[in-house]
Coordinates of C-alpha atoms in Angstrom, one line a residue:
Chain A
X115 CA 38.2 19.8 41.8
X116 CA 39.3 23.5 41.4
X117 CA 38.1 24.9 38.1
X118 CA 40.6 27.4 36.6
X119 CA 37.9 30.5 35.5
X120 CA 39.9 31.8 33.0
X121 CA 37.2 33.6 31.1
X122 CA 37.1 36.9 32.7
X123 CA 41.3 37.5 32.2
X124 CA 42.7 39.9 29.8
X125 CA 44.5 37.8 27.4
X126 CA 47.9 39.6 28.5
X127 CA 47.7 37.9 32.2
X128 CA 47.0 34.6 31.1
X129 CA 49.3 32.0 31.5
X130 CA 51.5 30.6 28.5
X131 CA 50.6 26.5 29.2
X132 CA 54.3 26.0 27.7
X133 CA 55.7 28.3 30.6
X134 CA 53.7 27.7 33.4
X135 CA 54.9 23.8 34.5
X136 CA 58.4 24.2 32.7
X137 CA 59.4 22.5 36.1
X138 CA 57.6 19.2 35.5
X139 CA 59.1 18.3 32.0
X140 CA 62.3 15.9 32.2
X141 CA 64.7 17.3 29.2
X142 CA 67.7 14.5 30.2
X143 CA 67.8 11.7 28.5
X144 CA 68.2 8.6 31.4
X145 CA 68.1 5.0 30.8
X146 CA 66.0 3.9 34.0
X147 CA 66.6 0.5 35.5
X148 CA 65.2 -1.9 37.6
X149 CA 67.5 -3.8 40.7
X150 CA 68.0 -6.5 38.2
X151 CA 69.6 -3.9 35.7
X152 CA 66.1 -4.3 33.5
X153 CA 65.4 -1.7 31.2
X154 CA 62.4 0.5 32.4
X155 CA 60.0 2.3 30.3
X156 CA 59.3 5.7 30.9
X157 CA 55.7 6.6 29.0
X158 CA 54.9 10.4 27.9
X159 CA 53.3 12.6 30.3
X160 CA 49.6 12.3 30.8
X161 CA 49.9 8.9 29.0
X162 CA 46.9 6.7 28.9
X163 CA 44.7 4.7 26.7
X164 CA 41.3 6.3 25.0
X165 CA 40.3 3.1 23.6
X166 CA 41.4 0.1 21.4
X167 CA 44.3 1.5 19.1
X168 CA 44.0 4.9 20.4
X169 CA 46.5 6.5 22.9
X170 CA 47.1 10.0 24.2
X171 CA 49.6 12.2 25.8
X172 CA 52.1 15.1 26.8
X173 CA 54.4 15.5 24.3
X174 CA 56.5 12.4 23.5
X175 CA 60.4 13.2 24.8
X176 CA 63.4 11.3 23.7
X177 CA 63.5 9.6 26.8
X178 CA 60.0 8.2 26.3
X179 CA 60.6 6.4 22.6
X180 CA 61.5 3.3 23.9
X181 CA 58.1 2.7 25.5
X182 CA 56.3 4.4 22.8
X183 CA 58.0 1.8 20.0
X184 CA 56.2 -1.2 22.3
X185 CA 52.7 0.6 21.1
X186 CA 53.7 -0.3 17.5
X187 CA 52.3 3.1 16.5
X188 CA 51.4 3.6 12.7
X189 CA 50.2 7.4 12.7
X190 CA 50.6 10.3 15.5
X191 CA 48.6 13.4 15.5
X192 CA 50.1 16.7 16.8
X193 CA 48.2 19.4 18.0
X194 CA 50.4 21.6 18.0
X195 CA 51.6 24.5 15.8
X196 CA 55.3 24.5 15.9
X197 CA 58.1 22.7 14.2
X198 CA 57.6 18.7 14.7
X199 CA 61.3 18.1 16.5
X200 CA 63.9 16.8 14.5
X201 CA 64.1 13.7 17.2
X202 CA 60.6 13.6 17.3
X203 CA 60.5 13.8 13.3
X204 CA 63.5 10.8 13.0
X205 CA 61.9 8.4 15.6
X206 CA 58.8 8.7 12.9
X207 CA 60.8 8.1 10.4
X208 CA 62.7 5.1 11.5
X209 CA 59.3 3.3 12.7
X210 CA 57.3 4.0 9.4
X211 CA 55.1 6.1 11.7
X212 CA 53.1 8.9 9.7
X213 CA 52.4 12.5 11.5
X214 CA 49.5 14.6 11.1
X215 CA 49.8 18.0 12.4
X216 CA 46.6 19.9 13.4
X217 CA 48.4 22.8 14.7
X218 CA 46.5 24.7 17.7
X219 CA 47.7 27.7 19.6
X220 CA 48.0 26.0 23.1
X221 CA 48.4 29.4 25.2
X222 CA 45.1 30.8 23.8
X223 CA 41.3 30.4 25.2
X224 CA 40.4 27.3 23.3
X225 CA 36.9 28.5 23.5
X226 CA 37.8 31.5 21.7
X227 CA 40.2 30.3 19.7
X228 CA 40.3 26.1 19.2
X229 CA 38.5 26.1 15.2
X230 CA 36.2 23.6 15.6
X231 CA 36.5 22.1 11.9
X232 CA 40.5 21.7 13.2
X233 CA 39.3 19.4 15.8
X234 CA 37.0 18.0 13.7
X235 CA 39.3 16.8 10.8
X236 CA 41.8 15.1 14.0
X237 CA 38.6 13.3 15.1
X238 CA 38.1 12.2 11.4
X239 CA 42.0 10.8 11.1
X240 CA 41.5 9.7 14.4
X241 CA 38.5 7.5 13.6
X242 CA 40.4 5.8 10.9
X243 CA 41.2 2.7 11.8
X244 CA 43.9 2.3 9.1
X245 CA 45.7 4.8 11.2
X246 CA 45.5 2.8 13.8
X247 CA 47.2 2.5 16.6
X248 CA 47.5 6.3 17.2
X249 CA 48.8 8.7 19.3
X250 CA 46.9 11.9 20.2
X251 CA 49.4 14.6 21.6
X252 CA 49.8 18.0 22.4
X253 CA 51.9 19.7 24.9
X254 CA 50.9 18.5 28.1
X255 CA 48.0 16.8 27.1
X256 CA 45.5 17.9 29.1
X257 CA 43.5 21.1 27.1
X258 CA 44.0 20.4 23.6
X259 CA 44.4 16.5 23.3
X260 CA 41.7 16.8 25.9
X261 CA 39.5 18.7 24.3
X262 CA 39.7 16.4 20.9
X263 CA 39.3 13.1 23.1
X264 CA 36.4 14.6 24.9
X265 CA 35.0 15.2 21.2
X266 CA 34.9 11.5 20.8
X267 CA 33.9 10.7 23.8
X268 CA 30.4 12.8 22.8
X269 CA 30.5 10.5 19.7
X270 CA 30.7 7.6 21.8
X271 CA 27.4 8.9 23.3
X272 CA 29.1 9.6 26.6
X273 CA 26.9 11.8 29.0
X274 CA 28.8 15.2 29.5
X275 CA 30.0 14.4 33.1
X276 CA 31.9 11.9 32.3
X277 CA 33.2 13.5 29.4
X278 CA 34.2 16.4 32.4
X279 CA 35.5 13.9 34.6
X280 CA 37.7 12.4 31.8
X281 CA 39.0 15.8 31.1
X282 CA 39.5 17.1 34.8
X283 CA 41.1 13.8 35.2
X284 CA 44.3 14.8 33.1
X285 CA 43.9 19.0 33.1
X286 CA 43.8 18.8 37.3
X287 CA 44.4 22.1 38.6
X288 CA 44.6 23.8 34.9
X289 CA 41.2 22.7 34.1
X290 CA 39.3 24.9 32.3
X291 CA 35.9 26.0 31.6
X292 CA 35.9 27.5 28.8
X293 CA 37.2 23.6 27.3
X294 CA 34.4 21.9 29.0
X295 CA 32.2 24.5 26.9
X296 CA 34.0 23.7 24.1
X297 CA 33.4 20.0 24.1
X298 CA 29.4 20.5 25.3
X299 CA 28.8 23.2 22.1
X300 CA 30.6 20.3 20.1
X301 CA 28.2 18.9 17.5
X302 CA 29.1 15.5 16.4
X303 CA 25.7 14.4 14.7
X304 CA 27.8 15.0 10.5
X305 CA 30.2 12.3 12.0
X306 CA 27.4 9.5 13.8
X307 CA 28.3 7.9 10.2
X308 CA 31.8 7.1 11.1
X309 CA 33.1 3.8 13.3
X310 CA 33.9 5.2 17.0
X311 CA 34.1 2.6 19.5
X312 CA 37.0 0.4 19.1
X313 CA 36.2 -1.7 22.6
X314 CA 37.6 -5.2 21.8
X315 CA 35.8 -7.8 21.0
X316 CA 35.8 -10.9 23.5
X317 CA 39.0 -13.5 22.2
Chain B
X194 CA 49.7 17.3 43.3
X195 CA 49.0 16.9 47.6
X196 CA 49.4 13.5 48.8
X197 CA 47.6 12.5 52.1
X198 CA 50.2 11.5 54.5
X199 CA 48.2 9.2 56.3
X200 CA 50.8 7.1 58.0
X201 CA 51.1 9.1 61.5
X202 CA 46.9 9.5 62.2
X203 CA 45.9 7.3 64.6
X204 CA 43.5 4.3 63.4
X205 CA 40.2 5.7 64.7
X206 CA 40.7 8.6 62.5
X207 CA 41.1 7.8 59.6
X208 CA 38.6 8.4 57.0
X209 CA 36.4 5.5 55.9
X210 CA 36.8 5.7 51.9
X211 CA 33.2 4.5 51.7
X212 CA 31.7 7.5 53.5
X213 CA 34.0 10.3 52.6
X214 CA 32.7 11.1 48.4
X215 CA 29.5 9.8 49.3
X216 CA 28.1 12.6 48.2
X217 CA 29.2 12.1 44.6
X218 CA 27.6 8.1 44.4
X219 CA 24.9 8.8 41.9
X220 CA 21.9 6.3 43.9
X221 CA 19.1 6.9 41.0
X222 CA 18.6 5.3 38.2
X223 CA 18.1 8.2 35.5
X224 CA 18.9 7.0 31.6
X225 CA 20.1 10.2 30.3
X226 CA 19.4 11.1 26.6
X227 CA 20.8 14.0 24.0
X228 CA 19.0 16.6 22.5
X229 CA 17.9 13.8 19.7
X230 CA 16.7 12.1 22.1
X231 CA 20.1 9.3 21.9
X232 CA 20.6 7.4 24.9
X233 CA 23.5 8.3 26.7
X234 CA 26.2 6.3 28.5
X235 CA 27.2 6.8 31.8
X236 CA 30.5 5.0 32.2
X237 CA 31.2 4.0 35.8
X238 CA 33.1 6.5 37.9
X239 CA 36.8 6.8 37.4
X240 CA 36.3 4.2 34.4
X241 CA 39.4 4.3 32.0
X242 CA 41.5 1.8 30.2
X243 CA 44.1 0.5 31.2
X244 CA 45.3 -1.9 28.8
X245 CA 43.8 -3.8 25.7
X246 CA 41.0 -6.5 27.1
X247 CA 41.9 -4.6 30.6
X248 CA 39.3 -1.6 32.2
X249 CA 39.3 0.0 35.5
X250 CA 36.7 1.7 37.5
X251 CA 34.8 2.3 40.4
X252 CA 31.5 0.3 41.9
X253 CA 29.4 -0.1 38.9
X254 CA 25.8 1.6 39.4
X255 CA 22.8 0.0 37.7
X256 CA 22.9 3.2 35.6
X257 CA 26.5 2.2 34.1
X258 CA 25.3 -1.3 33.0
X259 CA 24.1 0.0 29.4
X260 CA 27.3 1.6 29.2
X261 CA 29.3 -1.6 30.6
X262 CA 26.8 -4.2 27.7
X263 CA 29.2 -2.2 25.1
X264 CA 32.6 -3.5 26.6
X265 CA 31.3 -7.2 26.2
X266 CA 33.0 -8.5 29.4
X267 CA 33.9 -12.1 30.2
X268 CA 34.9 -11.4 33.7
X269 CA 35.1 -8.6 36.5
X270 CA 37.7 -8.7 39.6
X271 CA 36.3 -6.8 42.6
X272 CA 38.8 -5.7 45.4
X273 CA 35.4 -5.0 47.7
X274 CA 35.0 -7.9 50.5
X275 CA 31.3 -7.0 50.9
X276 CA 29.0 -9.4 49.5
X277 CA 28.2 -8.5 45.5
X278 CA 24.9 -6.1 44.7
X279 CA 22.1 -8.3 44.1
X280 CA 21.7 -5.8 40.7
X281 CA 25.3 -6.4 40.0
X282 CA 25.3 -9.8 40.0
X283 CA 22.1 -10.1 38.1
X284 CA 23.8 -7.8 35.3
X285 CA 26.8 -10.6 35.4
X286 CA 24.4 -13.6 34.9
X287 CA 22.6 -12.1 32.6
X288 CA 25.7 -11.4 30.5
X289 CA 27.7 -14.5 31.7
X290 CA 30.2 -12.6 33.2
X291 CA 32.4 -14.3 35.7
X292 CA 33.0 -12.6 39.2
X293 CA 36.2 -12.8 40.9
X294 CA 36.4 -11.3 43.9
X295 CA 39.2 -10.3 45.8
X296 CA 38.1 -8.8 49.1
X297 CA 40.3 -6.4 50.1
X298 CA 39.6 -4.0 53.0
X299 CA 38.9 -0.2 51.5
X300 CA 39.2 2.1 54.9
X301 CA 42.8 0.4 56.4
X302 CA 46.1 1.5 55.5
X303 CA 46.9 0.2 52.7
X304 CA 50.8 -0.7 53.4
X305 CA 49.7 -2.1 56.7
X306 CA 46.9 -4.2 55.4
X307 CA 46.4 -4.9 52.0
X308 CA 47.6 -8.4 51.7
X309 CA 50.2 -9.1 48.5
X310 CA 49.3 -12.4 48.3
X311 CA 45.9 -11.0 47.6
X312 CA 46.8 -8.7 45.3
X313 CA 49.6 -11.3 43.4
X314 CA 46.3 -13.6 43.1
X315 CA 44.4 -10.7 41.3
X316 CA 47.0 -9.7 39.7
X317 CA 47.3 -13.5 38.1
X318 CA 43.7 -13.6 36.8
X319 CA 43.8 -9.8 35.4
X320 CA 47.0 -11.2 33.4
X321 CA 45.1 -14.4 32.2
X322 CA 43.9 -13.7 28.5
X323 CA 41.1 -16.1 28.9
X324 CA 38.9 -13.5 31.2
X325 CA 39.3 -10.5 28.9
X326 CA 37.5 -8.0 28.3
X327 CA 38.2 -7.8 32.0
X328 CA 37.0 -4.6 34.6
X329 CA 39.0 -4.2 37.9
X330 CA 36.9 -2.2 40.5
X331 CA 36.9 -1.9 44.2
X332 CA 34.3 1.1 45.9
X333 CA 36.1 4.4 44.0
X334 CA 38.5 3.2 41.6
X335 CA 41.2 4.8 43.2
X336 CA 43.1 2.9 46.1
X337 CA 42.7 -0.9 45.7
X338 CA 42.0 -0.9 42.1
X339 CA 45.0 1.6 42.1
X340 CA 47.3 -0.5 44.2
X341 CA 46.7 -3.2 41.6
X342 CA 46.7 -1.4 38.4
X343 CA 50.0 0.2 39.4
X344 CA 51.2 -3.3 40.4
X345 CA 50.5 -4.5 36.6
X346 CA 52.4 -1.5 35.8
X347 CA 55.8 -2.7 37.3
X348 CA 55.3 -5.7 35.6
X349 CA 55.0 -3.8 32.4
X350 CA 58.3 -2.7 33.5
X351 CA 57.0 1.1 33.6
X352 CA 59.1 3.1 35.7
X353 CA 58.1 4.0 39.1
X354 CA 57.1 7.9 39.0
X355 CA 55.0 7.0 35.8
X356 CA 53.2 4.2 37.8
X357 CA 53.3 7.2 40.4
X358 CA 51.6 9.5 38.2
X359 CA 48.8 7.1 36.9
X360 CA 47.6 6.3 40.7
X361 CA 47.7 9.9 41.7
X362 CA 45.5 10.7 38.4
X363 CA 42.7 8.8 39.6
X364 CA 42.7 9.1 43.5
X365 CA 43.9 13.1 43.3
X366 CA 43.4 14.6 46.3
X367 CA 43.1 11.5 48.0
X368 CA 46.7 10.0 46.7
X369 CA 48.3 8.2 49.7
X370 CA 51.7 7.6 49.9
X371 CA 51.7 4.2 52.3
X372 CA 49.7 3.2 49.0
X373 CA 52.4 4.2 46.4
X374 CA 55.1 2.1 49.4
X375 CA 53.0 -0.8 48.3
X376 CA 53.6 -0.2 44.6
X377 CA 56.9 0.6 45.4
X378 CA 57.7 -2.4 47.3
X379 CA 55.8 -5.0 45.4
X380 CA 58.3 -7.5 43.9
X381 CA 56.7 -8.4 40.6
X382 CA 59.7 -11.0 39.8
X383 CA 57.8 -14.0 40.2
X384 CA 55.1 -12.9 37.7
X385 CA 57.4 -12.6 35.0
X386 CA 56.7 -15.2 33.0
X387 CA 53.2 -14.1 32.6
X388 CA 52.7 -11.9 29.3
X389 CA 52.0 -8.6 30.8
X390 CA 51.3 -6.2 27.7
X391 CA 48.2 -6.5 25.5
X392 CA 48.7 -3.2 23.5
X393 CA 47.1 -4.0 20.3
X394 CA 49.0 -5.1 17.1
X395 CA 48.9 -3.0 13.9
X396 CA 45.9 -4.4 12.0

């Protein structure tokens, strides 16, 4: 696993993460079907399950609300700074779906520049169960969103490689260091007192 | 993302997936702990969620069984045809866990040899309700347990590049693409009167 080694860049080189896989994102709107004519779901980027009632991804594009209203979603957190889009904003709107905004600079060094009591208050809303189910997203969901999930991983008692695994998982190629330190200075001993494994029970 | 096109070696050289990571099967038994002296959990390589009541991984070591108590499984499928770790089975009586297994060869193509009816049979008993909390593995979490996972997928009527996507997360560098054919080709009409989805309800 190639680890990008950002640290030692002047801040003018480095990449802007919303520039640098403009490729990848899919800004059409296309109802894919099966042979049978069956509507297909097409989840956000980077989509996966943390745990029980918590997701994460990329963020969510028009083309991905019909698989993200089978989640039955009652609270989203954005980690991102700008303007929530208006069809982002609507789709919310119409499913009773409440957004909180933790807006991060995504281009920056997190571990210059991520505030740790930001990430801290999403872990706190995302620990709530009564904003459950949730989904975690940022851009592409691999730095930020995987920054705040490797947070609860560490509150989960992970060890810290498989909190790095987790993380590399999703990041790839744009992994970063200076995120890995992030989560590893991370001290989640003033929330042990919060709920944070959501496993299900056996039926 | 480079995809291993496999399909034009010859047999005898091809890599046996047991051998080629070996070097990154932890073999000791070590219980890690935090600075306060906290137990840690070590989840099983490649361990993620897939779907409520639904985890994927690769071989469980005897130092993931503390971390696999917390999950409370009912049952485990294993894609591995090898006869079950005398440690792993012990953790599975102890816990009365049920073991299917699914034997599945891990170094053969994939699209040559991995039998559907094999995988349709797994496939049947990951979908029953009645053996959740469930954990797929095979040896690394990435082909067999992929093949299947991605198999579930189709039934969960996910488009194919996102089922795409999810396989290649997990085997990275080692995606093959006689694997994703598989996926591709799999015909999961006949399972579709099986529920499929087990996100979790708003509570």
């Amino acid at each position: 696993m190639r680890i990008e080694q950002e640290m030692g860049r002047p801040v003018e080189e480095e990449e802007e993460e919303e520039e640098e896989e403009e490729e990848e994102v899919e800004k059409t709107v296309v109802v894919e079907t099966s042979k049978d004519g069956e509507e297909l779901f097409v989840p956000p980027l980077n989509f996966a399950i943390v745990d029980h009632g918590v997701f994460r991804s990329g963020f969510p594009e028009v083309a991905n609300f019909s698989f993200l209203e089978t989640l039955g979603l009652r609270s989203v957190v954005c980690l991102c700074p700008e303007p929530y889009p208006e069809p982002n904003a609507e789709f919310l709107r119409a499913h009773g779906i409440q957004l909180f905004q933790f807006g991060i600079e995504g281009r920056k060094e997190p571990f210059v520049n991520i505030p740790e009591d930001t990430i801290r208050e999403a872990l706190i809303t995302v620990l709530d169960v009564r904003n459950h189910p949730i989904l975690i997203h940022c851009n592409r969901g691999k730095h930020r969103t995987g920054c705040l999930v490797g947070c609860l991983r560490k509150l989960q008692r992970w060890c810290l490689s498989s909190v790095f695994d987790e993380y590399q998982r999703f990041a790839a190629a744009k992994a970063r260091v200076s995120d890995q330190r992030f989560m590893e200075r991370f001290d989640a001993s003033s929330l042990k007192h919060l709920p944070s494994s959501f496993s299900c029970p056996r039926r």
